């Protein structure tokens, strides 16, 4: 089946069309289009994502991205098919709080035939509430106009299952449960045990800041642009090439606690105090801080993942989410899986950050594991606090 997926949970507006085939024994995914607009530079001056700006930009950019996604998938069929009064009325009711989107979408829909799409998928949560609603309402409007199923998807399951797409062959033969997933992003730091396609348990998580958030906050302390993760990572790598050991000592919060939880706000504060005591930093010192921070942040991720492997004996390890782009994390995870003899899957770099392909993937798994009639319900709601274990 062909799924058109929408993601607007944070600061990326994304639309993708993915051809999904096969049952749970071997689902396969072929990406027909993968469109994305990152708002990051627009939020940079605020040092983080500003929810009402995110909502406004999702509203502006959704329709152009939808058009691009349909065109790239070669599914756009121009035709004059004026919407009936009834259709306009129901879309208007759905997009009551999105007047700009209503106008752009109805104008477009009046000039196109229903594309060859079998279902709409959308992120229902977790994420920023105002941002989520734009995608949810756009998805409701499209499902209504085209009379096709609407599949709400969990953003975190999207990160987990993002490793399944764009593979030459179905991964499933090597992809065995239970799966341990380390989910690392700007909003989350979780260890999730996936017992089967529909059963998830959060076995560890951050008690305060997410690891990506810590990268972004420390980057700010070092005068690096938002989002800071990639900048810290680049500086840290250069520093590691020059000096074998770090000369700044930072704490590893909760490294030796007997649970699988994390804490990143103390690490950020430790960096803040050390920087203050030094006064201004030259470029070399900035790099030394970036490296010391990355060493500490990643060491805790690896150690807790190791502990989770020893506790739950997973058959597969997945590392996903924006921070999974981090090279040092990737390199440190290799010996861990070698030691335990389990395969490691990390999404391609184009799919580590938020995107709509991963939402199509998660939606297809939902479609295969749930009652089909549930997807006729167009009255879905955004849930900013959605938890993967339900
Ligand atoms: O998954 P994502 O795109 O959005 C959320 O759902 O949060 O993750 C974004 C986060 C940001 O905090 C960003 O700084 C971080 O991922 N990030 C990185 C790297 N690339 C992105 N952190 C460390 N190293 C990287 N290379
Ligand atoms: Zn994410």
mmCIF file of N, CA, C and O in Angstrom, residues 18 37 71-72 79 97 117 123 130 167 175 198 221 230 242 257 347 352 385:
data_model
loop_
_atom_site.group_PDB
_atom_site.id
_atom_site.type_symbol
_atom_site.label_atom_id
_atom_site.label_comp_id
_atom_site.label_asym_id
_atom_site.label_seq_id
_atom_site.Cartn_x
_atom_site.Cartn_y
_atom_site.Cartn_z
ATOM 1 N N UNK A 18 5.598 6.646 0.719
ATOM 2 C CA UNK A 18 6.356 5.404 0.853
ATOM 3 C C UNK A 18 5.482 4.227 0.435
ATOM 4 O O UNK A 18 4.327 4.115 0.845
ATOM 5 N N UNK A 37 11.383 20.364 5.279
ATOM 6 C CA UNK A 37 11.872 21.731 5.467
ATOM 7 C C UNK A 37 12.251 21.878 6.932
ATOM 8 O O UNK A 37 11.417 21.706 7.823
ATOM 9 N N UNK A 71 4.518 15.357 -6.475
ATOM 10 C CA UNK A 71 5.172 15.489 -7.786
ATOM 11 C C UNK A 71 6.363 14.552 -7.897
ATOM 12 O O UNK A 71 6.538 13.850 -8.882
ATOM 13 N N UNK A 72 7.206 14.520 -6.856
ATOM 14 C CA UNK A 72 8.404 13.664 -6.927
ATOM 15 C C UNK A 72 8.033 12.199 -6.993
ATOM 16 O O UNK A 72 8.747 11.401 -7.589
ATOM 17 N N UNK A 79 -6.252 18.367 -12.480
ATOM 18 C CA UNK A 79 -7.602 18.302 -13.038
ATOM 19 C C UNK A 79 -8.420 19.318 -12.275
ATOM 20 O O UNK A 79 -8.131 19.616 -11.120
ATOM 21 N N UNK A 97 -8.589 26.266 13.068
ATOM 22 C CA UNK A 97 -7.510 27.025 13.703
ATOM 23 C C UNK A 97 -6.309 27.242 12.776
ATOM 24 O O UNK A 97 -5.293 27.767 13.183
ATOM 25 N N UNK A 117 -2.995 7.165 -3.637
ATOM 26 C CA UNK A 117 -2.488 6.999 -2.268
ATOM 27 C C UNK A 117 -3.519 6.165 -1.526
ATOM 28 O O UNK A 117 -4.718 6.381 -1.687
ATOM 29 N N UNK A 123 2.076 11.959 12.549
ATOM 30 C CA UNK A 123 2.563 11.904 13.930
ATOM 31 C C UNK A 123 1.509 12.480 14.857
ATOM 32 O O UNK A 123 1.115 13.633 14.695
ATOM 33 N N UNK A 130 1.217 22.647 19.794
ATOM 34 C CA UNK A 130 0.730 23.465 18.671
ATOM 35 C C UNK A 130 1.282 22.973 17.333
ATOM 36 O O UNK A 130 0.593 23.039 16.307
ATOM 37 N N UNK A 167 16.105 -0.394 2.616
ATOM 38 C CA UNK A 167 17.050 -1.506 2.623
ATOM 39 C C UNK A 167 16.833 -2.308 1.348
ATOM 40 O O UNK A 167 15.720 -2.411 0.849
ATOM 41 N N UNK A 175 16.267 -9.407 11.964
ATOM 42 C CA UNK A 175 15.734 -8.406 12.861
ATOM 43 C C UNK A 175 14.883 -9.120 13.893
ATOM 44 O O UNK A 175 13.717 -9.375 13.675
ATOM 45 N N UNK A 198 4.158 -4.869 18.562
ATOM 46 C CA UNK A 198 3.198 -3.981 19.218
ATOM 47 C C UNK A 198 3.401 -3.814 20.720
ATOM 48 O O UNK A 198 2.576 -3.189 21.382
ATOM 49 N N UNK A 221 26.563 27.560 25.311
ATOM 50 C CA UNK A 221 27.586 28.077 26.228
ATOM 51 C C UNK A 221 28.905 28.317 25.491
ATOM 52 O O UNK A 221 29.706 29.156 25.886
ATOM 53 N N UNK A 230 25.711 18.814 15.963
ATOM 54 C CA UNK A 230 26.719 18.587 14.918
ATOM 55 C C UNK A 230 27.983 19.432 15.120
ATOM 56 O O UNK A 230 29.080 18.979 14.810
ATOM 57 N N UNK A 242 43.922 15.482 17.966
ATOM 58 C CA UNK A 242 45.139 16.160 18.420
ATOM 59 C C UNK A 242 45.615 15.705 19.788
ATOM 60 O O UNK A 242 46.812 15.664 20.047
ATOM 61 N N UNK A 257 24.723 4.296 38.835
ATOM 62 C CA UNK A 257 23.464 3.986 39.515
ATOM 63 C C UNK A 257 22.966 2.660 38.964
ATOM 64 O O UNK A 257 23.218 2.310 37.814
ATOM 65 N N UNK A 347 19.802 4.161 11.697
ATOM 66 C CA UNK A 347 19.287 4.621 10.403
ATOM 67 C C UNK A 347 20.345 5.352 9.576
ATOM 68 O O UNK A 347 21.319 5.868 10.132
ATOM 69 N N UNK A 352 18.136 9.975 10.512
ATOM 70 C CA UNK A 352 18.297 10.026 11.975
ATOM 71 C C UNK A 352 17.456 11.148 12.570
ATOM 72 O O UNK A 352 16.813 10.964 13.595
ATOM 73 N N UNK A 385 2.174 14.347 25.065
ATOM 74 C CA UNK A 385 2.870 13.505 26.050
ATOM 75 C C UNK A 385 2.775 12.019 25.769
ATOM 76 O O UNK A 385 2.989 11.208 26.670
#
